[in-house]
Short mmCIF file of C-alpha atoms and ligand atoms in Angstrom, two decimals:
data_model
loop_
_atom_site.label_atom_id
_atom_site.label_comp_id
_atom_site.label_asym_id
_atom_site.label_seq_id
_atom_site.Cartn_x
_atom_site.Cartn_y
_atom_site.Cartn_z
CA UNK A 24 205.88 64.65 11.93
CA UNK A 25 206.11 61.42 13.83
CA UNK A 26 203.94 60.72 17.15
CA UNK A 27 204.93 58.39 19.62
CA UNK A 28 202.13 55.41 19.55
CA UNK A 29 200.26 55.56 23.09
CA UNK A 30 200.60 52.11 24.09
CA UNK A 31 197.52 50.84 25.62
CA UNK A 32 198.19 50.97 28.97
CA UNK A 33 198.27 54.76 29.07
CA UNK A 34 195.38 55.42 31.33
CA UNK A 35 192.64 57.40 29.02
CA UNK A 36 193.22 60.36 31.74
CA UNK A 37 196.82 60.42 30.74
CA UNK A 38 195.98 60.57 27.16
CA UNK A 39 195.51 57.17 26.26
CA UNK A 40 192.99 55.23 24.25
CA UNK A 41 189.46 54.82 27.04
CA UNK A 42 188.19 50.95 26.98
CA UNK A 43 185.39 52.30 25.74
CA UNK A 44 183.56 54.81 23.59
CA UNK A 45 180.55 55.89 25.21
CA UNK A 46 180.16 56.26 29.37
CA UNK A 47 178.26 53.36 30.54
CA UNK A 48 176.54 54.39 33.43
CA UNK A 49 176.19 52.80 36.88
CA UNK A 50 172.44 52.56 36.22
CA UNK A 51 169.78 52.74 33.90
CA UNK A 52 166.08 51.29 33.27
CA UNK A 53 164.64 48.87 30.58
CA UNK A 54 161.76 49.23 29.36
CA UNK A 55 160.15 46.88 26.72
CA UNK A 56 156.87 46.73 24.05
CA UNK A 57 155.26 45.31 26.72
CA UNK A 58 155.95 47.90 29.35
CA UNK A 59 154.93 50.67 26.49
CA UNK A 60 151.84 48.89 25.46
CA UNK A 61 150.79 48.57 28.98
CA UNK A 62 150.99 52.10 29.50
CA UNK A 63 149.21 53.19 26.48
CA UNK A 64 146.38 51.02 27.57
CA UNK A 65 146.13 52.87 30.34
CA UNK A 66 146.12 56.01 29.18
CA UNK A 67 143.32 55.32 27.38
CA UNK A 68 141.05 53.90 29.72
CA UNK A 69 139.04 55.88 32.26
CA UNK A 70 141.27 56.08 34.98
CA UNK A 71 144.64 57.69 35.21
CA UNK A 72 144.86 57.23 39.15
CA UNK A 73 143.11 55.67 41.26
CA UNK A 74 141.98 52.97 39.32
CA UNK A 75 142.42 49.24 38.64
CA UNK A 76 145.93 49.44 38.27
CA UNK A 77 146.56 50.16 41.41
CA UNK A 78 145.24 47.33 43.27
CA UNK A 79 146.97 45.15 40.91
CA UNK A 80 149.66 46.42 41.41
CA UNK A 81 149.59 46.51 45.07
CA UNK A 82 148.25 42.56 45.17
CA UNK A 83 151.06 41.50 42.31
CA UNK A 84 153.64 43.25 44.33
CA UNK A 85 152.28 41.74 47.57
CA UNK A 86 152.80 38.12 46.50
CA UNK A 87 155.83 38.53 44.93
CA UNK A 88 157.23 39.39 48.36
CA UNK A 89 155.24 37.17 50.42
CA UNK A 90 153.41 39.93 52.33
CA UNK A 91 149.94 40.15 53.30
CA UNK A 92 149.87 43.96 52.38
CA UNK A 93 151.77 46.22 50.00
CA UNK A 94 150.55 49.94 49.79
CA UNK A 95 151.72 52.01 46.74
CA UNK A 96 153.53 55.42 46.87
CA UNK A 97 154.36 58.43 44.47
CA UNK A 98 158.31 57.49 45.58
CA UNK A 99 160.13 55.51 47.81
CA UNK A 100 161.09 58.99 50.11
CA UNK A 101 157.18 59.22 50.21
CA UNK A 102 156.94 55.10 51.03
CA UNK A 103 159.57 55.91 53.75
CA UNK A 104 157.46 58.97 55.24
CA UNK A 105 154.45 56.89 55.25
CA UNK A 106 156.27 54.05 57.37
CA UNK A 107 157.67 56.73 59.63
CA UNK A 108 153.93 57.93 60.45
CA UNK A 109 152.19 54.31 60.69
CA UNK A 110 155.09 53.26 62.84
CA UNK A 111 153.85 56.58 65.19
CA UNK A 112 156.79 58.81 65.50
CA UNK A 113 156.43 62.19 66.57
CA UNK A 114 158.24 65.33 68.36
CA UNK A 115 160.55 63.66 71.20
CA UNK A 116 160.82 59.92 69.26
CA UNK A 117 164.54 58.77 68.21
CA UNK A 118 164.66 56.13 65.40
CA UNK A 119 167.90 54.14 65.38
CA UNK A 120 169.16 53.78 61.61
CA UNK A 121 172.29 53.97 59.23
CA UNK A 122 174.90 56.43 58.32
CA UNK A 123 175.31 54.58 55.26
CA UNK A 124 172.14 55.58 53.25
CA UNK A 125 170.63 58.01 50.84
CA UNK A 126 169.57 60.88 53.17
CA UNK A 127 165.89 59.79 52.64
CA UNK A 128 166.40 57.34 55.06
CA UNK A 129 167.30 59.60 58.20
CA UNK A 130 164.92 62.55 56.35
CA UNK A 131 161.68 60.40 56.93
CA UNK A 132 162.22 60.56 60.54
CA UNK A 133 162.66 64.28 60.62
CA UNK A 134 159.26 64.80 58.67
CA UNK A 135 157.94 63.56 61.54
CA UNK A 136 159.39 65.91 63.94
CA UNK A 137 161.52 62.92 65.46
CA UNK A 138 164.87 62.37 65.44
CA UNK A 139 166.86 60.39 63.56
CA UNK A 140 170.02 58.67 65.62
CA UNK A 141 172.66 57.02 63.92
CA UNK A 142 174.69 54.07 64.64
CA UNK A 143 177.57 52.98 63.02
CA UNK A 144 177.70 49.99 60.18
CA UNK A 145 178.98 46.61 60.13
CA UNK A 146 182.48 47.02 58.70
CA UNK A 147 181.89 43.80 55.71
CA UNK A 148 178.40 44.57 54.78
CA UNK A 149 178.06 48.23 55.57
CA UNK A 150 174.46 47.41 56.77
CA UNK A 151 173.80 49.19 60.40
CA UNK A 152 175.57 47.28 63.19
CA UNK A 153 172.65 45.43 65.44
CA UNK A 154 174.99 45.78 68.67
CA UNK A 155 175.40 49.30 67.75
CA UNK A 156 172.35 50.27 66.98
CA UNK A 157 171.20 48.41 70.30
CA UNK A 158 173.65 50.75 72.43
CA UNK A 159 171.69 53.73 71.24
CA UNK A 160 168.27 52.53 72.57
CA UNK A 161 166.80 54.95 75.04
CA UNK A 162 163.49 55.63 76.51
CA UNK A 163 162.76 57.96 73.12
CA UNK A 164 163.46 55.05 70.95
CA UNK A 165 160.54 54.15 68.58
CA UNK A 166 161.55 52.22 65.82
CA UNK A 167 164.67 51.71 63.99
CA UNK A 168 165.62 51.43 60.82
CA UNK A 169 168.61 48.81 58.94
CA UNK A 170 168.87 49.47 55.34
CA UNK A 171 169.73 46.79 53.08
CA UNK A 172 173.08 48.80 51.80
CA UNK A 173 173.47 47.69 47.84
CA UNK A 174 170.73 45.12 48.47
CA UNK A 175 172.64 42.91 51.13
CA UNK A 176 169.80 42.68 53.60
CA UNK A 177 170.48 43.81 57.09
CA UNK A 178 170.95 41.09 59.73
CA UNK A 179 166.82 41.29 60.18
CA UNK A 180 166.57 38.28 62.67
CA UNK A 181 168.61 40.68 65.18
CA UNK A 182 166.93 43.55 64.34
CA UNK A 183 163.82 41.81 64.93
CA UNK A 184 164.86 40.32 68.22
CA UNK A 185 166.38 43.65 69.36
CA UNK A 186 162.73 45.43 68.70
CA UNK A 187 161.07 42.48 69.71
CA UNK A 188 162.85 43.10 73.88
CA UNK A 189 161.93 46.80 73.20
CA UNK A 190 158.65 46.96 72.07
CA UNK A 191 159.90 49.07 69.11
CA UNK A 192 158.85 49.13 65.05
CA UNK A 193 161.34 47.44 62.83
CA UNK A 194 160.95 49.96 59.09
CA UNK A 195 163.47 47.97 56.66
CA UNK A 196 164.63 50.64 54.36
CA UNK A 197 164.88 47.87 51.42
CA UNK A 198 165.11 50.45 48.60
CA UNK A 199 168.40 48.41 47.42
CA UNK A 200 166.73 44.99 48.12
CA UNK A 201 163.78 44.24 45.73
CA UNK A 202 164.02 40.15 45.45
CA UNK A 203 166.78 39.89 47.98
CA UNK A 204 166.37 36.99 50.66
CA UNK A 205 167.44 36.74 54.11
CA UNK A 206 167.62 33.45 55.31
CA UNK A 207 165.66 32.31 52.82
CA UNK A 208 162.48 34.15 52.73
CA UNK A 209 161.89 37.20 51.00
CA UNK A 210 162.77 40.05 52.15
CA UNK A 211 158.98 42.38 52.27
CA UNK A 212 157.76 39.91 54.61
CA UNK A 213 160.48 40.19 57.50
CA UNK A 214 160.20 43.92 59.25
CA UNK A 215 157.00 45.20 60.12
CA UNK A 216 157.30 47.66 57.54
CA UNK A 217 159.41 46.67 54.52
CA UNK A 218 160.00 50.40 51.95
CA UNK A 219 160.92 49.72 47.98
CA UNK A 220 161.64 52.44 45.46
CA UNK A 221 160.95 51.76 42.05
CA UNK A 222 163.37 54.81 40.93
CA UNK A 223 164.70 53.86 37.39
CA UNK A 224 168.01 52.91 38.52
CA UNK A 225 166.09 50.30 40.94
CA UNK A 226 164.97 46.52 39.78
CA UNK A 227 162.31 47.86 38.34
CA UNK A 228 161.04 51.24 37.54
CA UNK A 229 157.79 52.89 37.54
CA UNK A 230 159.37 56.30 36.85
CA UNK A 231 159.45 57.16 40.30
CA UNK A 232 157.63 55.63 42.50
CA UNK A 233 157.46 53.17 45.63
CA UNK A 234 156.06 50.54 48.37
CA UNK A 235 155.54 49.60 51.38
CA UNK A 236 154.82 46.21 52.36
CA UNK A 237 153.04 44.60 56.00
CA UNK A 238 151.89 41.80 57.67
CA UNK A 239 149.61 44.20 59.54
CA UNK A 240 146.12 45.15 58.07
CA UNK A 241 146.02 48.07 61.09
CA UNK A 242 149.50 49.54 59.41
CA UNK A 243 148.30 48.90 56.00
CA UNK A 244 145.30 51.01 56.65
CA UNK A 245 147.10 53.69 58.15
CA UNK A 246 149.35 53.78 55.15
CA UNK A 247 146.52 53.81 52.54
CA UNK A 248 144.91 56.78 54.57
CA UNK A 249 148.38 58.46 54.82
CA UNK A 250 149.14 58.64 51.31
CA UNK A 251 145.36 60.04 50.56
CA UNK A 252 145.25 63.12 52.63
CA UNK A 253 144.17 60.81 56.02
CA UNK A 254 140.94 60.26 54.08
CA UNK A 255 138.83 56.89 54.86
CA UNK A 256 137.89 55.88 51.61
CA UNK A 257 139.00 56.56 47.48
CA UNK A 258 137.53 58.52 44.54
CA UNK A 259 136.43 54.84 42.73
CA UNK A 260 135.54 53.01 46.01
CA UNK A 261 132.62 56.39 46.48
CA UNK A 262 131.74 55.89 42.03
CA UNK A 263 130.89 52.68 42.84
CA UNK A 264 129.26 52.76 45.85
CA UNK A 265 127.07 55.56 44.27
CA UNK A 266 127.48 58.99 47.16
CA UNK A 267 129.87 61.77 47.89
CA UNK A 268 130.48 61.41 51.22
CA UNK A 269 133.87 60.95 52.77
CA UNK A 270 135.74 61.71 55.93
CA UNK A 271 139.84 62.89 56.36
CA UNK A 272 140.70 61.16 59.74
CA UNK A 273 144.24 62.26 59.64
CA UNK A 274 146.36 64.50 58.32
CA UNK A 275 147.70 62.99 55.34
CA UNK A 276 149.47 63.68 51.88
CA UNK A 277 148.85 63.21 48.22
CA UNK A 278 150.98 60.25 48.34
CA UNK A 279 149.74 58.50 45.47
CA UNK A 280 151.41 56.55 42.70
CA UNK A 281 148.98 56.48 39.12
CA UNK A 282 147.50 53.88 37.24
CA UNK A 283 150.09 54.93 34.41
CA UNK A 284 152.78 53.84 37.06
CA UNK A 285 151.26 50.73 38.35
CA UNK A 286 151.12 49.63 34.56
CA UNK A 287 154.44 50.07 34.12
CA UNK A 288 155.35 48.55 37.66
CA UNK A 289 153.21 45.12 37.04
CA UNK A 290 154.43 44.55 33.40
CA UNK A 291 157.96 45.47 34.64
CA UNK A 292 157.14 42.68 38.23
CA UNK A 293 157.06 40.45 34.93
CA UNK A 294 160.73 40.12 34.37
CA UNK A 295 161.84 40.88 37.97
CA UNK A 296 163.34 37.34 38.27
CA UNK A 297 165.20 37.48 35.25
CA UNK A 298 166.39 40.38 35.97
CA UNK A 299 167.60 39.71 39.28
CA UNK A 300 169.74 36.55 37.82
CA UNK A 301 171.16 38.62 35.49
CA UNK A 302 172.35 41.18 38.46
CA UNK A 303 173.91 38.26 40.29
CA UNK A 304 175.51 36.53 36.76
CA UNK A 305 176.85 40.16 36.73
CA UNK A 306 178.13 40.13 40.42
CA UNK A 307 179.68 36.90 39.80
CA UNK A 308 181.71 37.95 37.15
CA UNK A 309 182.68 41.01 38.68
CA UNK A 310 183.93 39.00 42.03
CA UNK A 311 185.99 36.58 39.96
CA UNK A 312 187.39 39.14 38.33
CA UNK A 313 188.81 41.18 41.29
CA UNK A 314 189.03 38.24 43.97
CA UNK A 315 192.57 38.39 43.53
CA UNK A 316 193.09 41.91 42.39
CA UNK A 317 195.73 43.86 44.30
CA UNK A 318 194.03 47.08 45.22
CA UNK A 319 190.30 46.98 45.21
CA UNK A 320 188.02 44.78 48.06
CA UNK A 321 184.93 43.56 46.78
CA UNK A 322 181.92 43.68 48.21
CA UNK A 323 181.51 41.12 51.28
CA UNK A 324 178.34 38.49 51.45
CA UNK A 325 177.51 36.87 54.44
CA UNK A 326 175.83 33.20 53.93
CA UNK A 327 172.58 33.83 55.00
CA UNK A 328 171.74 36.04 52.37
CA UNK A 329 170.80 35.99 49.00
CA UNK A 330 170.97 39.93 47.96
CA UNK A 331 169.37 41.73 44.81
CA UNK A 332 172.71 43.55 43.85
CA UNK A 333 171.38 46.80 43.16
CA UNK A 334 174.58 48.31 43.42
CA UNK A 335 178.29 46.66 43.24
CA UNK A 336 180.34 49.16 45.75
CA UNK A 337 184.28 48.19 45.54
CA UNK A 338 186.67 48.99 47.77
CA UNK A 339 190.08 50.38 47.31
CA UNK A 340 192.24 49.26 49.23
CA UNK A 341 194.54 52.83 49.61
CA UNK A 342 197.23 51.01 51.07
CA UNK A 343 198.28 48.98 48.24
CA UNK A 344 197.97 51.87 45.26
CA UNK A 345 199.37 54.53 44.64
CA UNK A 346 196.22 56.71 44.06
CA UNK A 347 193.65 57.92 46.57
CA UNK A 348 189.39 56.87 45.86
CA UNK A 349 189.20 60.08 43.57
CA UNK A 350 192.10 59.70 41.28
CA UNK A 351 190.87 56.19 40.70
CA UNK A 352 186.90 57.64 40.38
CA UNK A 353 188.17 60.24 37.71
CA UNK A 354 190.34 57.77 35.84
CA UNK A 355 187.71 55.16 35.40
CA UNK A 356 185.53 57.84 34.51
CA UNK A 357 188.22 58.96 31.82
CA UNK A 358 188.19 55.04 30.70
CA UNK A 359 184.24 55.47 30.17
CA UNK A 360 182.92 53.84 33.04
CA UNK A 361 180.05 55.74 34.89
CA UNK A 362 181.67 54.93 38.35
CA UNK A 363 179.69 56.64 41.25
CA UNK A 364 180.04 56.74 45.23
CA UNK A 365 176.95 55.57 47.54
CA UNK A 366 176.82 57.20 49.83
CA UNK A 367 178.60 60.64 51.70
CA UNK A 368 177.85 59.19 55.24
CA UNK A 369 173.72 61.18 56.08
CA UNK A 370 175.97 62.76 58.92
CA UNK A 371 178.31 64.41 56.86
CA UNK A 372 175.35 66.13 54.87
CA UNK A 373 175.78 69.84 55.62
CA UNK A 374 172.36 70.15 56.78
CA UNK A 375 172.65 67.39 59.53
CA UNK A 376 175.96 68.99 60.46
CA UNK A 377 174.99 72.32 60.88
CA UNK A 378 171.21 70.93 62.61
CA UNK A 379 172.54 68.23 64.89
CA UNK A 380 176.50 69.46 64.98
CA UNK A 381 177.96 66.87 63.64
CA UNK A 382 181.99 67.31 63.12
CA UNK A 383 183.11 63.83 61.86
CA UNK A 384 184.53 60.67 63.37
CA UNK A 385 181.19 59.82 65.14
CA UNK A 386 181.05 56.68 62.84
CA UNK A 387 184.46 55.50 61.80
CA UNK A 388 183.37 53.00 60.01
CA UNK A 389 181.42 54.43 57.48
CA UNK A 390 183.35 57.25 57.47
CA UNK A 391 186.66 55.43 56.51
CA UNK A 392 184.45 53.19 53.69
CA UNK A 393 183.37 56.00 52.65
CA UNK A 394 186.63 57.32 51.77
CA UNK A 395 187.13 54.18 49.62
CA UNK A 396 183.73 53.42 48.19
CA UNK A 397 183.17 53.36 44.37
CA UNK A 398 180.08 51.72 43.06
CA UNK A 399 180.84 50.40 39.30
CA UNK A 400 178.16 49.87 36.96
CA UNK A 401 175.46 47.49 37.89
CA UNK A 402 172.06 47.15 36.20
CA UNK A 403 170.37 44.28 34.24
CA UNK A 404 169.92 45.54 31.47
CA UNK A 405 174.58 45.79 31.06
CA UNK A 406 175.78 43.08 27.67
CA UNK A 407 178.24 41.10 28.83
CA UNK A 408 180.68 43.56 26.57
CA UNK A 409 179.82 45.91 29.22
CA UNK A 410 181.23 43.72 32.12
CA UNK A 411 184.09 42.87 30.47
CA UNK A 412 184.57 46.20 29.78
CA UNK A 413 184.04 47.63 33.45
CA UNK A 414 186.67 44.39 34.60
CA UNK A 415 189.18 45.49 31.54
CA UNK A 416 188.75 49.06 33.06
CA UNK A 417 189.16 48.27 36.70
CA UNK A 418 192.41 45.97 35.80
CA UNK A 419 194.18 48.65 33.70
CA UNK A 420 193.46 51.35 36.24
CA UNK A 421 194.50 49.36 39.01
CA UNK A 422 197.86 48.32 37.16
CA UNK A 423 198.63 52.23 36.77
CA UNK A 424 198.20 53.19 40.35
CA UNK A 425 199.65 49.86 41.83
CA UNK A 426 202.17 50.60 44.71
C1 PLP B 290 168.43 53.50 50.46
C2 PLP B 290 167.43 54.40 49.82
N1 PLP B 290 166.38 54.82 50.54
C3 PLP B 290 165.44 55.63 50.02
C4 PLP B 290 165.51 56.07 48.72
C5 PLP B 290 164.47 56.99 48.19
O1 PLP B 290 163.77 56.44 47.12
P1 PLP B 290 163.11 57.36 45.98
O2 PLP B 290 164.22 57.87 45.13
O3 PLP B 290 162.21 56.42 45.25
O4 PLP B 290 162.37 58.45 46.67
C6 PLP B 290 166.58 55.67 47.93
C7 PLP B 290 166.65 56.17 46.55
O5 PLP B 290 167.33 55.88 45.71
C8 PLP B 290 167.57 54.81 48.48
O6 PLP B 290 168.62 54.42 47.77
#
């Protein structure tokens, strides 16, 4: 019986040939000797929280971002909720932030018994829209919060200026942005309160786990206490000062990230700068690649920034193909490229819907990138087979569906 040789063009969802074998996903970890070997030295010491690792971590972390204070959390969500308390929000406080986030973002308000208020993004960056955001500033408003969408930091000198004429708190929700600069300086050193996750998708992973960083020894304080049940002092700092005695001065949670975690996290703070060049080499490539492609719109930079890249969200441009976002998700997919989408606007989140009665078309923009978003495969640890395999990918499926 003869077969009809599938010529390799035939998109692998139409039964062709995929550009590649196994999925590549959008994001994984590395993790090296050293990382292991720091880890297992920890596990045999004496302390498995609490302990030495976690001021090293901290003070490592600290002056890698050029901030006088970095407190540790069990996960960025947890870093977030621990802003959202030392900035002081409570029952009848708004905070200003993006639709354009993981929910965590919005949710940290709402542990708080505030409300979160959204304003719509910037249509190049994504990142919340200062003059936007600024129109939603009433007498509830306590803080606000610009996320630094795929680790493109938010325009932070407005945001600063806007807070600045309103006496509010400026929480940077920089889970995107680890080693991004704005301006020049590093962003952890900008907002009041800058929040990292260290999620193993993230620049560097301490399974889960997070940060937040300060110029303000009165909101690093707070944030220590927060994370340890509102309690004044730590298991080690009573050893060594010899007595039991301790005092809870808020209400606080178990918040806290291990000495096997800060192990990891300082032996991975190693190779963050490595690691971050090889996300931009990546980005580079990628944005040569589909400068000119009919059909997908890169993602925008604006000059002022230098961003970490932790994600690489196209956009298709709908008008020019003949596919919508999902056919083109589901046939890179079939090509073995672990495509995702970042984010379903918080808004559109049935819980905020049926809570706050949300319908859609509050924020057009996000809503309409949203439609068109797909994030391709982005971490450092991608061969440069991978790229070329993700651009090969993106080229053939974008030649099938071209108008
Ligand atoms: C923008 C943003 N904020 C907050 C978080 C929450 O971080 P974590 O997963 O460490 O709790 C994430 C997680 O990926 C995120 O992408």
């Amino acid at each position: 019986m003869s077969t009809t040789p599938v010529s390799p063009q035939t998109l692998a969802i139409d039964g062709g040939s995929p550009v590649r074998e196994t999925l590549l996903p959008y994001g994984r970890q590395s993790v090296d000797e050293d990382d292991i070997q720091a880890v297992v030295e920890v596990l045999r010491s004496a302390w498995l929280t609490t302990g030495p690792k976690v001021g090293e971590f901290e003070e490592a972390f600290a002056q890698r971002v050029g901030a006088a204070h970095a407190v540790s959390f069990s996960s960025g969500t947890a870093a977030l909720h621990g802003a959202a308390f030392a900035a002081g929000l409570k029952p009848g406080d708004e905070a200003i932030t993006s639709p354009m986030t993981f929910a965590a973002t919005a949710n940290c308000v709402l542990y708080q018994g505030a409300t979160p208020i959204f304003a719509d993004v910037s249509p190049d960056t994504l990142n919340l829209d200062p003059e936007r955001a600024a129109a939603k500033i009433t007498s509830k408003t306590k803080a606000i919060l610009p996320v630094d969408y795929a680790g493109h930091p938010a325009d932070l000198d407005a945001f600063l200026e806007i807070a600045g004429r309103h006496g509010l708190v400026v929480i940077e929700d920089a889970c995107h942005a680890l080693g991004a600069e704005f301006r020049g300086r590093p962003v952890g050193a900008i907002a009041d309160m800058t929040v990292f996750s260290f999620h193993p998708v993230k620049h560097l992973t301490t399974g889960e786990g997070g940060m937040v960083t300060t110029n303000n020894a009165r909101l690093a304080e707070t944030l220590r206490r927060f994370r340890n049940h509102g309690i004044s002092s730590d298991a080690r700092q009573r050893q060594s000062e010899g007595q039991w005695h301790y005092e809870m001065v808020l209400l606080g949670f178990n918040y806290r990230l291990t000495d096997i975690a800060c192990a990891l996290g300082l032996s991975q703070l190693k190779r963050l700068a490595p690691n971050l060049l090889r996300r931009r080499e990546i980005a580079t490539r990628y944005s040569a690649a589909f400068r000119d492609l009919p059909g997908i719109v890169p993602p925008s930079l604006r000059r002022e920034t230098n961003p970490a890249w932790h994600l690489y969200p196209i956009r298709v441009d709908l008008a020019k193909l003949t596919a919508d976002r999902g056919q083109v998700f589901r046939a890179l997919r079939a090509e073995n490229i672990g495509v995702n989408v970042h984010y379903i606007p918080v808004h559109r989140h049935p819980y905020y819907r049926d809570r706050f009665g949300y319908r859609g078309g509050e924020y057009p923009i996000a809503e309409d990138a949203y439609e068109r978003l797909i994030s391709l495969p982005m971490f450092h640890g991608m061969s440069d087979e991978d790229v070329q395999d993700v651009i090969a990918a993106v080229k053939k499926v974008m030649a099938a569906f071209a108008l």
